[in-house]
Coordinates of C-alpha atoms in Angstrom, one line a residue:
X1 CA 43.7 229.9 75.5
X2 CA 42.6 226.1 74.1
X3 CA 38.4 226.3 73.3
X4 CA 39.5 222.4 71.8
X5 CA 36.9 220.4 73.0
X6 CA 37.1 218.3 76.0
X7 CA 38.0 214.6 75.6
X8 CA 35.4 212.5 75.9
X9 CA 35.1 210.1 79.1
X10 CA 36.0 206.7 77.7
X11 CA 33.0 204.8 78.6
X12 CA 32.9 202.7 81.9
X13 CA 33.7 198.9 81.1
X14 CA 30.9 196.1 81.1
X15 CA 30.2 195.1 84.9
X16 CA 30.7 191.5 84.7
X17 CA 27.7 189.4 85.9
X18 CA 28.6 188.3 89.8
X19 CA 27.4 184.4 89.9
X20 CA 29.0 182.6 93.4
X21 CA 30.9 180.0 92.3
X22 CA 29.8 176.6 93.9
X23 CA 32.2 174.6 96.9
X24 CA 34.5 171.7 94.8
X25 CA 33.3 168.6 96.0
X26 CA 34.1 164.9 95.0
X27 CA 34.4 161.6 96.2
X28 CA 37.3 160.1 94.5
X29 CA 39.2 163.3 95.9
X30 CA 42.3 165.3 94.7
X31 CA 45.4 164.4 92.8
X32 CA 48.5 166.0 92.2
X33 CA 48.0 168.0 95.1
X34 CA 50.5 165.6 97.4
X35 CA 47.5 164.3 99.5
X36 CA 45.7 166.9 100.4
X37 CA 42.5 167.8 100.5
X38 CA 41.4 171.8 98.3
X39 CA 38.8 174.0 99.1
X40 CA 37.3 176.4 97.1
X41 CA 38.5 178.9 99.8
X42 CA 41.9 177.6 99.0
X43 CA 42.6 179.3 95.8
X44 CA 41.2 183.4 97.0
X45 CA 43.2 185.5 95.4
X46 CA 44.1 183.7 92.5
X47 CA 42.4 183.8 89.0
X48 CA 40.5 179.7 88.8
X49 CA 40.1 178.1 85.5
X50 CA 37.9 175.1 86.1
X51 CA 38.5 172.7 83.3
X52 CA 35.8 169.7 83.5
X53 CA 37.5 167.2 81.5
X54 CA 37.2 163.0 80.6
X55 CA 40.3 161.0 79.4
X56 CA 38.0 159.5 76.5
X57 CA 37.3 162.9 75.5
X58 CA 40.3 163.9 72.5
X59 CA 38.5 167.3 72.2
X60 CA 39.4 167.4 76.2
X61 CA 42.9 167.0 75.4
X62 CA 43.5 169.1 73.1
X63 CA 42.5 171.7 75.8
X64 CA 45.2 170.1 77.7
X65 CA 47.4 171.3 75.2
X66 CA 45.4 174.6 74.5
X67 CA 46.1 175.8 78.3
X68 CA 49.9 174.9 79.3
X69 CA 50.9 178.2 77.3
X70 CA 48.6 180.2 79.7
X71 CA 49.3 177.8 82.8
X72 CA 53.0 178.4 82.3
X73 CA 52.7 182.2 81.8
X74 CA 51.0 183.1 84.8
X75 CA 52.1 180.5 87.3
X76 CA 52.5 183.0 90.2
X77 CA 48.2 184.4 89.7
X78 CA 46.5 181.1 87.5
X79 CA 45.7 178.3 89.3
X80 CA 43.9 175.8 86.9
X81 CA 42.1 172.5 88.4
X82 CA 40.8 169.7 87.1
X83 CA 37.3 168.7 86.8
X84 CA 37.5 164.9 86.1
X85 CA 33.9 163.8 85.4
X86 CA 33.2 160.8 83.3
X87 CA 31.2 159.3 81.1
X88 CA 32.0 155.8 81.0
X89 CA 32.2 153.8 83.9
X90 CA 36.1 152.6 83.9
X91 CA 36.5 156.7 83.8
X92 CA 35.3 156.8 88.2
X93 CA 37.4 154.4 88.8
X94 CA 40.0 156.7 90.6
X95 CA 43.3 154.4 89.3
X96 CA 41.6 155.1 86.1
X97 CA 42.0 158.7 86.7
X98 CA 45.3 158.7 88.4
X99 CA 47.3 156.6 85.5
X100 CA 45.1 159.8 82.4
X101 CA 46.6 162.4 84.8
X102 CA 50.1 160.7 84.5
X103 CA 49.4 159.5 80.6
X104 CA 48.7 163.5 79.2
X105 CA 51.1 165.0 81.6
X106 CA 48.2 167.0 83.4
X107 CA 50.7 169.6 85.6
X108 CA 47.6 171.2 88.1
X109 CA 45.5 169.5 90.7
X110 CA 42.5 167.6 89.3
X111 CA 39.8 166.8 91.4
X112 CA 38.1 163.5 91.0
X113 CA 34.2 163.5 90.9
X114 CA 33.4 160.6 90.0
X115 CA 29.6 161.1 90.7
X116 CA 29.2 164.3 88.4
X117 CA 29.0 166.2 91.8
X118 CA 30.9 168.8 90.9
X119 CA 29.7 168.8 87.0
X120 CA 25.6 169.3 88.0
X121 CA 26.6 171.8 90.6
X122 CA 28.3 174.7 88.2
X123 CA 25.3 173.1 85.8
X124 CA 27.6 171.6 83.0
X125 CA 26.8 170.4 80.1
X126 CA 29.8 168.7 78.1
X127 CA 33.2 167.7 77.5
X128 CA 35.4 169.8 77.2
X129 CA 33.7 173.3 80.1
X130 CA 36.1 175.9 81.2
X131 CA 34.6 177.8 84.1
X132 CA 37.0 180.6 85.2
X133 CA 36.1 182.1 88.7
X134 CA 37.5 185.6 89.6
X135 CA 40.3 185.8 93.1
X136 CA 36.8 187.2 94.9
X137 CA 35.0 183.8 94.3
X138 CA 32.8 184.6 91.2
X139 CA 32.2 183.0 88.1
X140 CA 33.3 185.5 85.0
X141 CA 32.7 183.1 82.3
X142 CA 32.4 180.5 80.8
X143 CA 33.4 177.9 77.4
X144 CA 32.7 174.9 76.0
X145 CA 34.5 173.0 73.5
X146 CA 38.0 173.8 72.4
X147 CA 40.1 177.2 71.1
X148 CA 39.2 179.5 73.7
X149 CA 43.0 180.1 74.7
X150 CA 43.0 183.6 73.1
X151 CA 40.3 184.9 75.8
X152 CA 41.4 183.3 78.1
X153 CA 44.4 185.3 78.0
X154 CA 42.5 188.3 77.5
X155 CA 40.4 187.4 80.7
X156 CA 43.2 186.3 82.4
X157 CA 44.9 189.9 81.8
X158 CA 42.3 191.7 82.6
X159 CA 41.3 189.7 86.4
X160 CA 45.2 190.3 87.1
X161 CA 44.8 194.0 86.6
X162 CA 41.6 194.5 87.8
X163 CA 42.2 192.7 91.7
X164 CA 46.1 194.0 91.1
X165 CA 43.9 197.4 92.0
X166 CA 41.6 196.1 94.2
X167 CA 43.7 194.8 96.4
X168 CA 42.1 191.3 96.2
X169 CA 45.1 189.1 94.2
X170 CA 47.2 187.4 95.7
X171 CA 50.7 186.1 94.1
X172 CA 52.2 182.8 94.8
X173 CA 53.2 179.6 94.1
X174 CA 50.1 177.3 93.0
X175 CA 49.2 173.5 94.6
X176 CA 50.5 171.4 92.6
X177 CA 52.7 169.5 93.7
X178 CA 54.2 166.0 91.2
X179 CA 54.0 162.6 91.5
X180 CA 56.9 161.1 92.1
X181 CA 58.2 159.0 88.9
X182 CA 58.1 155.5 88.1
X183 CA 60.4 153.5 86.5
X184 CA 59.6 151.5 83.5
X185 CA 60.9 150.1 80.3
X186 CA 57.3 151.3 78.5
X187 CA 55.1 153.9 80.0
X188 CA 51.6 153.7 78.7
X189 CA 52.1 152.2 75.2
X190 CA 50.0 153.1 72.7
X191 CA 50.5 150.7 70.1
X192 CA 52.7 148.1 68.2
X193 CA 53.8 146.4 65.2
X194 CA 55.8 143.5 64.6
X195 CA 59.3 144.4 62.5
X196 CA 60.2 142.0 59.9
X197 CA 63.2 140.9 62.3
X198 CA 60.9 139.9 64.6
X199 CA 61.4 142.2 67.7
X200 CA 58.6 145.1 68.6
X201 CA 58.4 148.7 68.0
X202 CA 55.8 150.1 70.4
X203 CA 54.9 153.9 70.7
X204 CA 55.9 154.7 74.3
X205 CA 53.6 157.4 74.2
X206 CA 53.6 159.7 77.4
X207 CA 58.1 159.5 77.1
X208 CA 57.1 161.0 73.4
X209 CA 59.3 157.4 72.1
X210 CA 59.6 154.6 70.2
X211 CA 60.8 151.6 71.8
X212 CA 61.9 148.5 69.4
X213 CA 61.4 145.4 72.2
X214 CA 63.3 142.4 71.7
X215 CA 61.6 139.4 70.5
X216 CA 60.7 138.5 74.2
X217 CA 58.5 141.7 74.3
X218 CA 60.5 142.7 76.9
X219 CA 64.1 143.3 76.4
X220 CA 64.6 147.0 75.0
X221 CA 66.8 147.0 71.9
X222 CA 66.6 150.8 71.2
X223 CA 65.1 154.0 72.0
X224 CA 64.0 156.1 69.0
X225 CA 63.4 159.9 68.8
X226 CA 64.8 162.0 70.9
X227 CA 62.6 165.4 70.3
X228 CA 60.5 164.3 67.2
X229 CA 57.7 162.8 68.8
X230 CA 55.0 163.8 71.2
X231 CA 52.0 161.0 72.3
X232 CA 53.0 158.6 69.2
X233 CA 49.8 156.4 68.7
X234 CA 49.7 154.2 65.7
X235 CA 51.8 152.1 63.9
X236 CA 51.7 150.4 60.0
X237 CA 55.0 149.0 58.2
X238 CA 54.6 149.9 54.9
X239 CA 56.4 148.0 51.9
X240 CA 59.1 149.7 51.5
X241 CA 60.1 148.6 54.6
X242 CA 59.6 151.6 56.4
X243 CA 57.5 152.6 60.1
X244 CA 54.6 155.5 59.4
X245 CA 53.6 156.5 63.3
X246 CA 50.8 159.1 64.1
X247 CA 52.7 161.2 65.5
X248 CA 49.3 162.1 67.5
X249 CA 49.9 165.3 69.8
X250 CA 51.8 167.1 66.9
X251 CA 49.2 166.6 64.1
X252 CA 51.5 164.8 62.1
X253 CA 52.5 161.5 60.6
X254 CA 56.4 160.4 60.5
X255 CA 58.3 158.2 59.2
X256 CA 60.5 155.9 60.9
X257 CA 63.1 153.6 58.8
X258 CA 64.6 150.4 61.1
X259 CA 67.7 150.4 59.2
X260 CA 68.9 153.7 59.3
X261 CA 67.1 155.2 61.7
X262 CA 66.4 158.1 60.2
X263 CA 62.4 159.6 61.2
X264 CA 60.7 162.1 58.8
X265 CA 57.6 163.4 58.6
X266 CA 55.6 163.1 55.6
X267 CA 51.8 164.9 56.8
X268 CA 50.5 167.8 57.8
X269 CA 52.3 171.1 59.7
X270 CA 52.6 170.7 62.8
X271 CA 49.3 172.5 64.1
X272 CA 45.7 171.8 64.8
X273 CA 43.5 170.9 61.6
X274 CA 40.0 173.5 62.1
X275 CA 37.0 174.2 60.7
X276 CA 37.4 175.7 57.7
X277 CA 40.7 174.3 56.7
X278 CA 41.8 172.9 53.6
X279 CA 41.2 168.5 53.6
X280 CA 42.7 167.8 50.9
X281 CA 46.4 168.8 49.8
X282 CA 49.9 168.6 49.2
X283 CA 50.5 166.9 52.7
X284 CA 52.8 168.8 54.2
X285 CA 50.8 171.9 53.4
X286 CA 47.7 169.7 55.3
X287 CA 46.6 170.5 59.0
X288 CA 46.0 166.8 60.8
X289 CA 43.9 166.8 63.5
X290 CA 44.9 163.9 66.2
X291 CA 45.7 160.7 64.0
X292 CA 45.1 157.8 66.4
X293 CA 45.7 155.2 64.4
X294 CA 47.4 153.6 60.6
X295 CA 46.9 150.9 58.6
X296 CA 48.3 150.1 54.9
X297 CA 45.9 149.6 52.8
X298 CA 44.9 149.6 49.0
X299 CA 48.2 150.9 48.2
X300 CA 47.7 154.5 50.7
X301 CA 48.0 154.6 54.1
X302 CA 44.7 155.0 56.6
X303 CA 44.5 157.7 59.0
X304 CA 42.1 157.7 61.9
X305 CA 41.8 161.4 62.9
X306 CA 40.6 161.0 65.8
X307 CA 40.5 165.0 66.6
X308 CA 37.9 165.4 64.1
X309 CA 36.1 161.6 63.7
X310 CA 37.0 160.9 59.9
X311 CA 38.9 158.6 58.2
X312 CA 41.3 160.1 55.6
X313 CA 44.2 159.1 53.8
X314 CA 47.4 159.8 52.5
X315 CA 49.2 158.6 48.8
X316 CA 52.9 158.3 49.4
X317 CA 52.6 158.3 45.4
X318 CA 51.6 161.6 44.8
X319 CA 52.5 162.9 48.4
X320 CA 48.9 164.2 49.3
X321 CA 46.3 163.8 51.7
X322 CA 42.5 164.2 52.0
X323 CA 39.3 163.0 53.3
X324 CA 37.8 159.7 52.7
X325 CA 34.7 159.5 55.1
X326 CA 33.4 161.1 57.9
X327 CA 31.8 164.9 57.9
X328 CA 33.2 165.9 61.5
X329 CA 30.0 165.4 63.3
X330 CA 30.4 162.5 65.9
X331 CA 28.2 160.2 65.9
X332 CA 27.0 156.2 64.6
X333 CA 25.9 156.8 61.0
X334 CA 26.9 154.6 58.8
X335 CA 26.2 154.5 54.4
X336 CA 28.6 156.6 52.0
X337 CA 31.8 157.7 52.9
X338 CA 31.3 161.2 52.6
X339 CA 27.6 161.2 54.8
X340 CA 28.9 159.0 57.3
X341 CA 29.6 160.1 60.7
X342 CA 32.3 158.7 63.3
X343 CA 33.2 158.9 67.1
X344 CA 37.3 159.3 67.2
X345 CA 38.2 155.9 65.4
X346 CA 41.2 155.5 67.6
X347 CA 42.6 151.8 65.7
X348 CA 42.3 150.9 62.7
X349 CA 43.5 147.0 60.5
X350 CA 43.4 145.8 57.2
X351 CA 41.8 142.6 56.1
X352 CA 41.0 141.9 52.7
X353 CA 38.4 143.7 51.4
X354 CA 37.6 145.1 54.7
X355 CA 39.2 147.7 56.8
X356 CA 38.0 147.6 60.5
X357 CA 37.7 150.6 63.0
X358 CA 37.8 150.6 66.0
X359 CA 35.5 153.6 66.3
X360 CA 36.2 154.2 70.8
X361 CA 33.1 157.2 71.5
X362 CA 30.3 154.9 70.0
X363 CA 32.3 151.7 72.2
X364 CA 31.4 150.3 68.2
X365 CA 33.3 148.5 66.1
X366 CA 32.9 149.6 61.9
X367 CA 34.2 149.1 58.8
X368 CA 34.7 150.5 55.7
X369 CA 34.2 149.0 52.1
X370 CA 36.7 149.3 49.3
X371 CA 33.5 150.6 47.2
X372 CA 33.4 153.4 50.9
X373 CA 30.9 152.0 52.3
X374 CA 30.9 152.7 55.9
X375 CA 29.1 149.5 57.5
X376 CA 28.9 149.0 62.1
X377 CA 29.8 145.5 63.5
X378 CA 28.5 145.7 66.8
X379 CA 27.8 148.8 68.9
X380 CA 24.7 151.9 68.4
X381 CA 25.7 154.6 70.1
X382 CA 27.2 157.3 72.6
X383 CA 25.6 156.9 75.7
X384 CA 25.6 152.7 75.5
X385 CA 27.8 150.6 75.9
X386 CA 28.8 148.0 78.9
X387 CA 30.5 144.3 78.6
X388 CA 27.8 141.9 76.2
X389 CA 28.3 139.2 74.6
X390 CA 26.0 137.4 71.8
X391 CA 24.3 138.8 69.0
X392 CA 26.1 141.7 67.6
X393 CA 23.1 143.5 67.3
X394 CA 23.1 143.2 71.2
X395 CA 26.2 143.3 72.4
X396 CA 28.0 145.8 74.0
X397 CA 31.7 146.9 74.3
X398 CA 33.2 150.1 76.2
X399 CA 35.6 152.7 74.6
X400 CA 38.0 150.0 72.5
X401 CA 40.8 151.7 71.0
X402 CA 42.1 148.7 68.2
X403 CA 41.4 146.1 66.4
X404 CA 43.6 143.3 64.7
X405 CA 42.3 141.5 61.7
X406 CA 42.3 137.4 62.9
X407 CA 43.6 134.5 60.2
X408 CA 40.1 133.7 60.4
X409 CA 38.7 136.7 59.3
X410 CA 36.8 137.5 62.5
X411 CA 38.5 140.3 64.2
X412 CA 40.0 140.6 67.8
X413 CA 39.0 143.8 69.9
X414 CA 41.1 145.5 72.3
X415 CA 38.2 146.1 74.8
X416 CA 39.7 149.6 76.4
X417 CA 38.1 150.0 78.9
X418 CA 36.3 147.0 80.1
X419 CA 40.2 145.4 80.1
X420 CA 39.2 142.8 77.3
X421 CA 40.2 141.2 74.4
X422 CA 37.1 140.7 72.6
X423 CA 36.2 139.0 68.9
X424 CA 34.0 139.7 66.4
X425 CA 33.5 137.0 63.9
X426 CA 31.6 138.2 60.2
X427 CA 30.9 134.6 59.8
X428 CA 28.7 134.1 62.2
X429 CA 27.6 137.0 64.0
X430 CA 28.8 137.0 67.4
X431 CA 30.9 138.6 69.9
X432 CA 32.9 137.0 72.3
X433 CA 35.5 137.7 75.3
X434 CA 39.5 136.1 74.3
X435 CA 40.5 137.3 77.8
X436 CA 40.2 139.3 80.7
X437 CA 41.9 140.6 83.4
X438 CA 44.3 142.7 81.2
X439 CA 44.9 146.4 81.7
X440 CA 43.4 149.2 79.2
X441 CA 44.8 147.4 76.4
X442 CA 45.4 149.0 73.7
X443 CA 46.3 147.3 70.4
X444 CA 47.5 144.4 70.2
X445 CA 49.7 142.4 67.2
X446 CA 49.5 138.8 66.3
X447 CA 52.7 136.5 66.3
X448 CA 52.4 133.2 65.2
X449 CA 49.8 131.5 66.6
X450 CA 50.1 133.9 69.7
X451 CA 48.3 137.5 70.6
X452 CA 50.8 140.5 72.3
X453 CA 48.6 142.6 73.5
X454 CA 49.4 146.7 74.3
X455 CA 48.3 146.9 78.0
X456 CA 48.7 150.3 78.4
X457 CA 48.0 150.9 81.7
X458 CA 50.2 148.0 83.7
X459 CA 52.8 149.3 80.7
X460 CA 54.5 146.6 79.0
X461 CA 53.6 144.0 76.4
X462 CA 51.6 141.0 77.1
X463 CA 52.0 137.5 74.5
X464 CA 48.5 135.3 75.0
X465 CA 47.8 132.4 73.5
X466 CA 44.6 132.7 70.8
X467 CA 42.2 130.4 73.1
X468 CA 40.1 127.7 70.9
X469 CA 37.2 128.7 73.5
X470 CA 36.3 131.7 74.4
X471 CA 35.8 132.9 78.3
X472 CA 32.7 133.3 79.7
X473 CA 32.2 136.6 81.4
X474 CA 28.9 137.8 83.1
X475 CA 26.9 140.3 80.9
X476 CA 26.8 144.3 81.9
X477 CA 25.3 147.3 80.7
X478 CA 25.7 150.6 81.2
X479 CA 24.4 154.1 79.5
X480 CA 25.9 157.2 80.0
X481 CA 25.5 158.7 83.8
X482 CA 24.3 162.1 82.8
X483 CA 21.1 163.0 84.2
X484 CA 18.3 163.7 80.9
X485 CA 17.4 167.4 80.7
X486 CA 13.7 167.5 81.3
X487 CA 12.3 169.9 78.1
X488 CA 8.0 170.3 77.5
X489 CA 6.9 168.4 74.8
X490 CA 5.9 170.7 71.3
X491 CA 8.0 173.7 70.8
X492 CA 11.8 173.8 72.3
X493 CA 13.7 176.8 72.3
X494 CA 17.7 176.3 71.8
X495 CA 20.0 178.7 71.6
X496 CA 24.2 178.6 72.0
X497 CA 25.3 181.5 73.8
X498 CA 28.2 182.8 72.5
X499 CA 29.9 186.3 73.3
X500 CA 32.9 187.6 71.5
X501 CA 35.7 187.8 73.5
X502 CA 37.2 191.4 74.6
X503 CA 39.2 192.7 72.1
X504 CA 37.5 190.6 68.8
X505 CA 34.1 190.7 67.1
X506 CA 32.5 187.9 65.2
X507 CA 34.6 187.8 61.2
X508 CA 32.0 188.4 58.6
X509 CA 34.3 189.4 55.9
X510 CA 33.5 186.0 53.9
X511 CA 30.2 185.2 54.8
X512 CA 28.2 183.9 58.1
X513 CA 31.0 183.2 60.7
X514 CA 28.6 181.2 62.7
X515 CA 27.4 177.5 62.2
X516 CA 24.5 175.1 64.0
X517 CA 24.0 171.9 63.5
X518 CA 20.9 169.8 65.0
X519 CA 19.9 166.1 64.9
X520 CA 18.5 164.1 67.1
X521 CA 18.6 160.3 67.9
X522 CA 16.3 158.8 67.8
X523 CA 16.2 161.0 64.2
X524 CA 11.9 160.8 65.2
X525 CA 12.7 162.7 68.0
X526 CA 12.8 165.9 66.2
X527 CA 9.5 167.2 64.0
X528 CA 10.9 169.5 62.6
X529 CA 14.5 172.1 63.4
X530 CA 16.8 169.9 62.2
X531 CA 20.1 170.7 60.5
X532 CA 22.5 173.0 59.2
X533 CA 22.1 177.3 59.9
X534 CA 23.9 180.2 60.1
X535 CA 21.5 181.2 63.5
X536 CA 22.5 180.4 66.6
X537 CA 19.1 179.8 68.4
X538 CA 16.6 177.5 67.0
X539 CA 13.4 176.7 67.3
X540 CA 12.9 172.8 68.0
X541 CA 9.5 171.3 67.6
X542 CA 9.5 167.8 70.0
X543 CA 7.2 164.8 69.0
X544 CA 5.6 163.8 71.6
X545 CA 4.9 160.5 71.0
X546 CA 8.8 159.7 71.7
X547 CA 9.5 160.1 75.5
X548 CA 12.9 161.0 75.4
X549 CA 16.3 161.0 73.1
X550 CA 19.3 162.9 72.1
X551 CA 19.7 166.1 70.3
X552 CA 22.8 167.0 68.7
X553 CA 24.3 169.8 68.7
X554 CA 27.4 171.5 66.7
X555 CA 27.9 174.8 66.8
X556 CA 31.4 176.8 65.5
X557 CA 32.0 180.5 65.9
X558 CA 34.7 182.6 64.3
X559 CA 36.0 185.8 65.7
X560 CA 38.8 187.9 65.0
X561 CA 40.6 190.5 66.5
X562 CA 39.1 193.8 66.7
X563 CA 41.4 196.3 65.3
X564 CA 40.5 198.5 62.5
X565 CA 44.4 199.4 61.8
X566 CA 45.0 196.0 61.0
X567 CA 44.4 194.3 57.9
X568 CA 44.8 191.3 58.1
X569 CA 44.0 190.5 62.1
X570 CA 44.2 187.1 64.1
X571 CA 41.7 185.4 63.8
X572 CA 40.2 182.6 66.1
X573 CA 37.9 179.1 65.9
X574 CA 35.3 177.9 68.9
X575 CA 34.2 175.6 68.1
X576 CA 31.7 172.4 70.5
X577 CA 29.4 169.6 70.2
X578 CA 27.4 168.2 72.3
X579 CA 25.5 165.3 72.8
X580 CA 22.1 166.5 75.5
X581 CA 20.1 163.0 76.2
X582 CA 16.6 164.2 77.5
X583 CA 13.4 163.7 78.4
X584 CA 9.9 165.0 77.3
X585 CA 7.9 165.9 80.2
X586 CA 5.1 168.1 81.4
X587 CA 6.5 170.9 83.2
X588 CA 9.7 170.2 81.5
X589 CA 11.8 173.4 80.7
X590 CA 11.2 175.2 77.1
X591 CA 14.6 177.1 76.7
X592 CA 17.7 175.1 75.9
X593 CA 20.8 177.1 76.7
X594 CA 24.1 175.5 75.8
X595 CA 27.2 177.9 76.0
X596 CA 30.2 178.1 73.0
X597 CA 31.5 181.5 75.2
X598 CA 30.7 183.7 77.6
X599 CA 27.1 183.5 80.4
X600 CA 23.6 183.0 79.7
X601 CA 22.1 186.6 80.1
X602 CA 18.7 185.3 80.8
X603 CA 19.6 183.4 84.2

């Protein structure tokens, strides 16, 4: 006879909220489907992840890399669909999206949604956002920002098991159809540098190589790197004759010796930097985050660290790296280096007592001086862009990726999304246009009296004679297409929604595991509630005297595997920045939910 008490019945798993997924609509149509238009019903029986992205966004590119392993592991049950939702006007051009899909090796269907129709249907507020839809067509989770790969892997496995048991899972090949390969010597080149030999060294980004070209800029001398690089970008010649390379997707710096052909990693661990990681130390022991360009200035290699909106330096004598400027907050704030804000710095050019910076997401050209103070020459912030020449205070660029110091003290600007080469002259404070009809120029180098432009989307170098007079271009100004959220004047409740993934809990072993930073443009929009705190909610006091503005919200949450038997559980950082345009209006909402991970329980 067994007198033992019966085992307790396990509590049923909590039921997920079931919200029917809206249809997928995009005026630009489908890419990577062999010309076939897809509907939501075509994905019935499969787990579907919608990746709302735009190709200017470095965080979106990080998420593309995060998803690759998941996509491969669950190829017969999971379909990832990219929903391309543009920020910049250029990103609404269909061919530009097609180019970006190839450039970043997106191996799943992509819906081109230039009018943000599907973005609005799914109430998305940030790039990147991931929406998970179950095999029956219901939304079961939403995640904004980076760091969700582990949570998604767990959820996909749960959905597979659940729907296998219900008989609603359908296995098989997905709808992805790869494009036909195109033969060109370069494929989406990123940056270039002039070697002492007179040859050009070019980062052949999509082919993960460097290519040395003869002085004509066309004849291939040799290809460099077989497996060492992943989407390399910036190049800079060092005093010892070596070239330092920004090995962007490997989150590293390498050197290439043109004499011996040797390639050596000099900085970065190969892993991506996350909040809480070291910001200085031995170069090979400190993680980096998408270094996009490099320049030799003031005895160090300066690094445009696009992935965390900062400038870093590498000291070759000491073998160390450290943060030089920027807080990791995304925006345009000048001042002392430690307090300045950048937004995906992507181009650098050394010029005497100035280091010029192409700050791409703010459509700005900035510089840092030898005293460590950051200044802005052209640009006003994250949401204003266009093609306007004239006095620098009112001039407009559109997502510039490169800057080149010119002999007269001015700077040439690879104004990437305007397909133009621009110029800023500090002596006159004027912005002019040097050349148009380029295709996504991303860098330029001086060769005698000529300037050689990297035409990234035409897969070539283009030589131009520096003109004595600028081109006249009709002025165009733009703002981001995103509609402003109408909010009631006065008190606004901000809620960042975060639910720790299944099998995880908030990591509070070393103090609070969450962080929330709030600010605004203009600063006068907030009468209270700005600043940093550890709660993922905030009461904001909005200035009734202002009609509109932008709320800048940065949130981070750290969760760890919930396994009491494991002394060193794996931990995961989830983080996202939002820029939310708001318009004050009677009858507007009094609560603003931003989903970091999970579902908003108050919907």
